[in-house]
Amino acid sequence: MSQAASWSSKIGFVLSAAGSAIGLGAIWKFPYTAGTNGGAVFFLLFLLFTVLVALPVQLAEFYIGRTSGQNAVDAFKSLAPKSQWPWVGRMGVAACFVLLSFYSVVGGWVINYTVHAFSGEIHAGADFGALFGATIASPAGSLFYQFLFMLMTIWVVKGGVSDGIEKANRYLMPALFVLFLMLAVRSLTLPGAMQGVEFLLKPDWQFFEPQTMLTALGQAFFALSIGVSTMITYAAYLRKDQDLFRSGNSIMWMNLLVSLLAGLVIFPAVFAFGFEPGQGPGLIFIVLPAVFMKIPFGTVLFAVFMVLVLFATLTSAFSMLETVIAALIRHDESKRSRATWGIGLAIFAVGIPSALSFGALADLKIFGKTVFDLWDYIISALIMPIGALSIAIFTGWVQNKQQVLANISEGSTVPRAVISLWLNALRYLAPIAIILVFANTLGWI
């Protein structure tokens, strides 16, 4: 394997995998989902399910990737030759292609809002609901910024694993944590901020109900970027001396820390100025600008926040595009640049109807959903749970148990008892939890 196709350091892998996981799930989706599900109870359940269910599946993806050393499709061919299991990898690759086609639309909104923030369009007294509506409805603006987002993603991924993805994440991830800490400190020093901290950290048990549990479980899967083979792809570039358990734990806790910081930036400020926490998906685009405008230097701080959201959005996009490229070039790095440009532009083209779903194509409904919402539903509600369930069954039941334990233990100082506990959680707990989320999403329970 060429140097361009392997991580140059252990921390490079951890930061890149954490970047894949820490995207809009932690910064955009977690705060509004927590806000509409009671805050602290949701956060505690999310923490519990991340550790007990999502982490075992993530480690299973690491096992498949590192053991095979192959892309998402060839990994299954290598570990289960002459079987139907490679279709799980193909599904993951196709899911990453489609996911990035509409994820890049939201990435475009983030860039657009970053421009708004620096150009002075975000100011005290502005109608942020109208601004967001105009931003997502503009065909030219939506397509231009979506294209710009894809160009950024292509530019990094075409550089390869160590020279492109790893190098970008080495700067983006530490910057993300530093900026988040600065914003959290500012938010926590606002008058009345402690009410927001209580909302996030002091459980109100009246919200402890089945729907909150299922939503928290779904968020745990979404947050660790599992079920679409991105972690299989990243782990394929690992050496055998990498401690998968410690790496997985680091990635998980970094993700949980960013989710917590996002809550500590948003909820104290929201409560300090009398806004409602349960504002839904528009929270960072409509409510947060209004909140920041009430803070000294709020325009600058909001611009910093949007840059931070852009960092997180890009690091996730890198992993999605790399999953598709790795399956296409199959370790032939001479094909990388051309393949990345070709696939990246194809993803942009497929994403055009999603970008126009809030303007020119707003009236186009398929099964009652816009193109954007339909793709989102197919990936989030169907493909991700099926992918995660397949990976849990493949690693926990199809693969030889002793082989799995031996391979996952390589390079690890974690006690064998803990590794056995992981395998049991993967075999029993994860499939039951995934089936429950799947059934709930489809409205069966």
XYZ file of C-alpha atoms in Angstrom:
445
model
C 0.000 0.000 0.000
C 1.458 3.397 -0.901
C 2.176 6.034 1.703
C -0.566 8.221 0.202
C -2.987 5.434 1.058
C -2.221 5.049 4.766
C -2.374 7.191 7.889
C 1.009 8.696 8.758
C 0.270 8.560 12.501
C -2.147 7.092 15.045
C -3.438 10.538 16.040
C -4.009 11.361 12.363
C -6.450 8.461 12.101
C -8.220 9.358 15.357
C -8.654 13.022 14.335
C -9.862 12.056 10.852
C -12.315 9.426 12.112
C -13.536 11.865 14.771
C -13.928 14.459 12.005
C -16.071 11.988 10.073
C -18.291 11.446 13.108
C -18.344 15.065 14.311
C -20.398 16.698 11.602
C -23.825 18.229 11.459
C -24.974 15.393 13.751
C -23.146 16.848 16.754
C -23.443 20.563 16.039
C -26.745 20.929 14.196
C -28.851 17.861 14.894
C -27.929 17.171 18.554
C -28.890 20.607 19.972
C -32.293 20.805 18.296
C -33.064 17.116 19.004
C -32.089 17.576 22.649
C -34.089 20.807 22.728
C -37.267 19.083 21.537
C -36.793 16.011 23.781
C -36.314 17.463 27.240
C -32.592 18.266 27.296
C -30.800 16.385 30.094
C -32.803 13.116 29.930
C -32.165 12.942 26.195
C -28.452 13.708 26.682
C -28.074 10.961 29.314
C -29.830 8.404 27.106
C -27.740 9.509 24.108
C -24.567 9.031 26.185
C -25.679 5.575 27.354
C -26.667 4.342 23.885
C -23.493 5.719 22.305
C -21.355 3.687 24.724
C -23.431 0.484 24.767
C -24.732 0.251 21.185
C -23.134 2.661 18.701
C -19.527 2.154 19.848
C -19.675 -1.664 19.445
C -20.886 -1.251 15.833
C -18.190 1.349 15.132
C -15.526 -1.083 16.445
C -17.015 -3.807 14.219
C -16.482 -1.508 11.220
C -12.886 -0.965 12.397
C -12.407 -4.747 12.577
C -13.733 -5.281 9.031
C -11.614 -2.460 7.608
C -8.298 -3.183 9.313
C -8.491 -6.987 9.060
C -9.161 -6.875 5.318
C -7.139 -3.762 4.464
C -9.664 -3.219 1.665
C -12.322 -0.759 0.582
C -15.932 -1.212 1.733
C -16.859 -3.685 -1.036
C -13.628 -5.719 -1.260
C -13.470 -5.959 2.555
C -16.529 -8.231 2.566
C -15.218 -10.158 -0.444
C -11.991 -10.774 1.458
C -13.626 -11.831 4.752
C -16.599 -13.722 3.243
C -15.599 -14.885 -0.261
C -18.295 -16.144 -2.644
C -21.124 -14.764 -0.512
C -23.725 -11.997 -0.775
C -22.085 -9.914 1.986
C -20.265 -7.546 -0.429
C -23.720 -6.060 -1.090
C -23.494 -4.467 2.382
C -20.366 -2.665 1.194
C -21.990 -1.690 -2.105
C -24.986 -0.335 -0.207
C -22.627 1.709 2.002
C -20.774 3.156 -0.987
C -24.053 4.035 -2.761
C -25.378 5.546 0.485
C -22.286 7.766 0.848
C -22.741 8.972 -2.753
C -26.409 9.872 -2.189
C -25.840 11.160 1.350
C -23.140 13.568 0.171
C -25.407 14.763 -2.671
C -27.873 16.300 -0.181
C -25.417 16.814 2.716
C -23.482 19.142 0.380
C -26.666 21.221 0.042
C -26.666 21.865 3.808
C -22.894 22.418 3.558
C -23.698 25.094 0.977
C -26.144 26.759 3.388
C -23.397 26.799 6.026
C -20.952 28.520 3.628
C -23.711 30.960 2.601
C -24.430 31.826 6.243
C -20.715 32.242 6.900
C -20.663 34.779 4.039
C -23.820 36.421 5.473
C -22.077 36.740 8.840
C -18.919 38.347 7.437
C -20.759 40.594 4.954
C -22.999 42.216 7.568
C -26.317 40.599 6.571
C -26.499 39.056 10.048
C -27.223 42.075 12.233
C -29.462 43.146 15.096
C -33.022 43.672 13.923
C -32.766 41.404 10.864
C -35.604 38.970 10.131
C -33.657 35.713 10.392
C -36.608 33.522 9.444
C -36.988 35.464 6.194
C -33.209 35.417 5.617
C -33.048 31.624 5.986
C -36.098 31.186 3.752
C -34.537 33.371 1.066
C -31.174 31.595 1.402
C -32.523 28.084 0.812
C -35.087 29.170 -1.819
C -32.578 30.936 -4.099
C -31.736 28.539 -6.981
C -28.558 30.368 -8.032
C -27.310 30.809 -4.451
C -28.096 27.226 -3.407
C -26.336 25.727 -6.441
C -23.329 28.055 -6.256
C -22.623 27.350 -2.578
C -23.329 23.627 -2.930
C -20.784 23.572 -5.792
C -18.279 25.512 -3.673
C -18.702 23.023 -0.810
C -18.097 20.081 -3.183
C -15.004 21.823 -4.618
C -13.527 22.124 -1.103
C -14.264 18.441 -0.437
C -12.806 17.300 -3.783
C -9.676 19.406 -3.291
C -8.825 17.725 0.024
C -9.762 14.131 -0.921
C -7.836 14.196 -4.209
C -4.677 14.746 -2.113
C -5.022 11.242 -0.672
C -5.280 9.941 2.861
C -2.133 11.286 4.553
C -1.486 14.330 2.332
C -5.134 15.374 1.963
C -7.628 14.105 4.550
C -5.236 13.644 7.484
C -3.456 16.974 6.931
C -6.770 18.893 6.759
C -8.123 17.212 9.911
C -4.897 17.921 11.848
C -5.736 21.626 11.574
C -9.529 21.606 11.413
C -10.257 19.398 14.441
C -8.062 21.216 17.029
C -9.361 24.546 15.683
C -12.925 23.278 16.120
C -12.325 22.383 19.806
C -10.558 25.676 20.618
C -13.261 27.812 18.978
C -16.006 25.802 20.666
C -14.419 26.242 24.098
C -14.162 30.003 23.536
C -17.821 30.245 22.536
C -18.940 28.012 25.446
C -17.096 30.226 27.953
C -18.753 33.324 26.453
C -22.197 31.707 26.511
C -21.801 30.489 30.109
C -20.934 33.998 31.359
C -24.252 35.467 30.163
C -26.787 36.498 32.837
C -29.315 33.675 33.275
C -27.084 31.152 31.503
C -27.348 28.581 34.322
C -30.970 27.904 33.373
C -29.667 26.579 30.049
C -27.000 24.480 31.792
C -29.696 22.965 34.020
C -31.827 22.183 30.969
C -28.904 20.260 29.425
C -27.500 18.579 32.554
C -30.259 18.319 35.202
C -32.717 15.555 34.190
C -36.451 16.221 34.220
C -37.719 12.640 34.413
C -41.135 13.450 32.947
C -39.370 13.291 29.564
C -38.181 9.733 30.245
C -40.499 7.931 27.835
C -40.168 5.377 25.000
C -40.132 7.974 22.192
C -37.281 9.921 23.830
C -35.314 6.678 24.230
C -35.760 5.740 20.574
C -34.844 9.238 19.384
C -31.689 9.173 21.537
C -30.796 5.741 20.143
C -31.213 7.010 16.580
C -29.040 10.054 17.362
C -26.293 7.759 18.745
C -26.098 5.916 15.394
C -26.180 9.143 13.411
C -23.510 10.739 15.631
C -20.841 8.034 15.216
C -21.181 7.867 11.427
C -21.956 4.136 11.358
C -23.891 2.006 8.883
C -22.546 3.518 5.643
C -19.045 1.952 5.648
C -17.055 5.177 6.211
C -15.318 3.656 9.245
C -14.546 0.464 7.278
C -12.853 2.640 4.653
C -10.826 4.699 7.143
C -9.790 1.611 9.151
C -8.516 -0.088 5.974
C -5.599 2.380 5.999
C -4.522 1.360 9.533
C -1.453 -0.555 10.589
C -1.842 -3.598 12.862
C -0.267 -1.829 15.864
C -3.157 0.650 16.166
C -5.189 0.028 19.330
C -8.713 -0.097 17.908
C -10.377 0.057 21.324
C -8.488 3.131 22.490
C -9.001 4.800 19.101
C -12.732 4.017 19.170
C -13.027 5.352 22.719
C -11.161 8.548 21.810
C -13.405 9.148 18.787
C -16.543 8.468 20.822
C -15.572 10.809 23.688
C -14.486 13.563 21.280
C -17.899 13.292 19.636
C -19.714 13.399 22.966
C -17.567 16.363 24.064
C -18.456 18.344 20.929
C -22.155 17.509 21.433
C -21.861 18.719 25.049
C -19.999 21.887 23.987
C -22.616 22.558 21.291
C -25.260 22.327 24.020
C -23.241 24.624 26.320
C -22.815 27.192 23.544
C -26.468 27.142 22.493
C -28.756 26.470 25.490
C -27.343 28.998 28.023
C -27.596 31.718 25.359
C -31.076 30.589 24.271
C -32.373 30.660 27.882
C -30.509 33.886 28.762
C -32.487 35.768 26.111
C -35.838 34.084 26.600
C -35.967 31.921 23.489
C -37.481 28.443 23.406
C -35.018 25.495 23.203
C -37.390 23.295 21.197
C -37.141 25.290 17.966
C -36.362 22.314 15.713
C -34.040 22.186 12.674
C -33.983 25.977 12.226
C -32.178 26.413 15.570
C -28.698 27.333 14.256
C -29.914 29.247 11.196
C -32.838 31.212 12.675
C -32.684 31.225 16.497
C -28.905 31.379 17.056
C -28.292 34.501 14.926
C -30.971 36.286 16.979
C -29.321 35.062 20.198
C -25.823 36.135 19.131
C -27.059 39.599 18.150
C -27.893 40.210 21.816
C -24.302 39.479 22.898
C -21.460 42.063 22.714
C -19.415 41.360 19.528
C -22.214 38.983 18.567
C -21.732 39.469 14.815
C -18.081 38.388 15.070
C -18.891 35.499 17.417
C -21.621 34.204 15.091
C -19.189 34.370 12.154
C -16.715 32.293 14.210
C -19.480 29.826 15.045
C -20.393 29.385 11.363
C -16.728 28.803 10.424
C -16.676 26.127 13.110
C -19.842 24.487 11.729
C -18.243 24.573 8.271
C -15.127 22.771 9.602
C -17.275 20.017 11.075
C -19.414 19.707 7.955
C -16.356 19.396 5.701
C -14.588 16.744 7.817
C -17.664 14.516 7.518
C -17.884 15.150 3.775
C -14.256 14.006 3.346
C -15.100 10.549 4.726
C -18.192 10.153 2.520
C -16.307 11.008 -0.676
C -13.302 8.868 0.342
C -15.584 5.834 0.846
C -16.757 6.110 -2.777
C -13.278 6.866 -4.178
C -11.591 3.998 -2.291
C -14.102 1.509 -3.723
C -13.482 2.864 -7.224
C -9.658 3.094 -7.330
C -8.964 -0.056 -5.211
C -5.553 1.137 -3.909
C -4.390 2.403 -7.327
C -3.451 5.922 -6.220
C -2.602 6.962 -9.795
C -6.370 7.039 -10.451
C -7.218 9.140 -7.371
C -7.174 12.679 -8.768
C -9.232 11.948 -11.881
C -11.675 9.691 -9.984
C -12.170 12.292 -7.239
C -12.966 15.061 -9.719
C -15.296 12.791 -11.726
C -17.191 11.374 -8.741
C -17.266 14.711 -6.898
C -18.837 16.496 -9.872
C -21.288 13.607 -10.379
C -22.360 13.919 -6.716
C -22.902 17.649 -7.252
C -25.051 16.919 -10.328
C -27.163 14.343 -8.451
C -27.573 16.878 -5.629
C -29.028 19.608 -7.855
C -32.700 18.528 -7.340
C -32.058 18.476 -3.549
C -30.614 22.002 -3.721
C -33.709 23.185 -5.590
C -36.140 21.403 -3.218
C -36.807 24.595 -1.250
C -37.260 26.859 -4.274
C -37.783 25.915 -7.920
C -38.692 22.282 -7.148
C -40.550 22.916 -3.869
C -43.810 21.650 -5.372
C -42.249 18.428 -6.703
C -43.278 15.740 -4.214
C -42.427 12.027 -4.343
C -44.377 9.939 -1.798
C -45.351 13.264 -0.236
C -41.733 14.391 0.242
C -39.429 16.830 -1.539
C -36.376 15.300 -3.244
C -34.166 16.492 -0.355
C -36.462 14.996 2.311
C -36.891 11.747 0.365
C -33.131 11.122 0.110
C -32.717 12.066 3.774
C -35.446 9.599 4.787
C -34.067 6.756 2.631
C -30.532 7.136 4.025
C -31.288 7.990 7.675
C -34.368 5.822 8.235
C -33.608 2.831 5.991
C -30.000 2.473 4.790
C -28.120 3.447 7.972
C -30.049 1.068 10.286
C -29.902 -1.794 7.735
C -26.166 -1.174 7.266
C -25.486 -1.058 11.011
C -27.554 -4.219 11.606
C -25.753 -6.042 8.777
C -22.333 -5.084 10.165
C -23.317 -6.224 13.686
C -24.579 -9.595 12.383
C -21.616 -10.082 10.033
C -18.968 -9.412 12.692
C -20.846 -10.879 15.653
C -22.322 -14.019 14.060
C -20.924 -14.746 10.576
C -17.235 -14.259 11.322
C -15.361 -16.822 13.402
C -15.612 -15.665 17.020
C -12.013 -16.518 17.948
C -10.713 -14.867 14.785
C -12.625 -11.692 15.557
C -11.325 -11.608 19.150
C -7.745 -12.250 17.994
C -7.792 -9.607 15.256
C -9.461 -6.890 17.296
C -6.974 -7.564 20.150
C -3.948 -6.895 17.908
C -2.091 -3.818 19.115
C -4.495 -3.428 22.046
C -3.711 -3.372 25.771
C -7.403 -3.635 26.684
C -8.153 -6.712 28.869
C -9.598 -9.724 27.037
C -12.686 -9.629 29.302
C -13.563 -6.133 28.006
C -13.125 -7.292 24.405
C -15.441 -10.265 25.061
C -17.954 -7.848 26.578
C -17.776 -5.758 23.379
C -18.468 -8.823 21.219
C -21.493 -9.789 23.332
C -22.871 -6.236 23.124
C -22.405 -6.422 19.350
C -24.087 -9.817 19.071
C -27.120 -9.223 21.280
C -27.614 -5.619 22.409
C -26.841 -3.788 19.141
C -29.155 -5.828 16.839
C -32.117 -5.498 19.228
C -31.538 -1.742 19.595
C -31.164 -1.223 15.831
C -34.349 -3.185 15.079
C -36.237 -1.050 17.640
C -35.017 2.202 16.041
C -35.827 0.890 12.574
C -39.347 -0.180 13.582
C -39.974 3.133 15.334
C -38.801 5.175 12.333
C -41.135 3.250 10.056
C -44.001 3.831 12.480
C -44.408 0.183 13.489
C -43.994 0.972 17.214
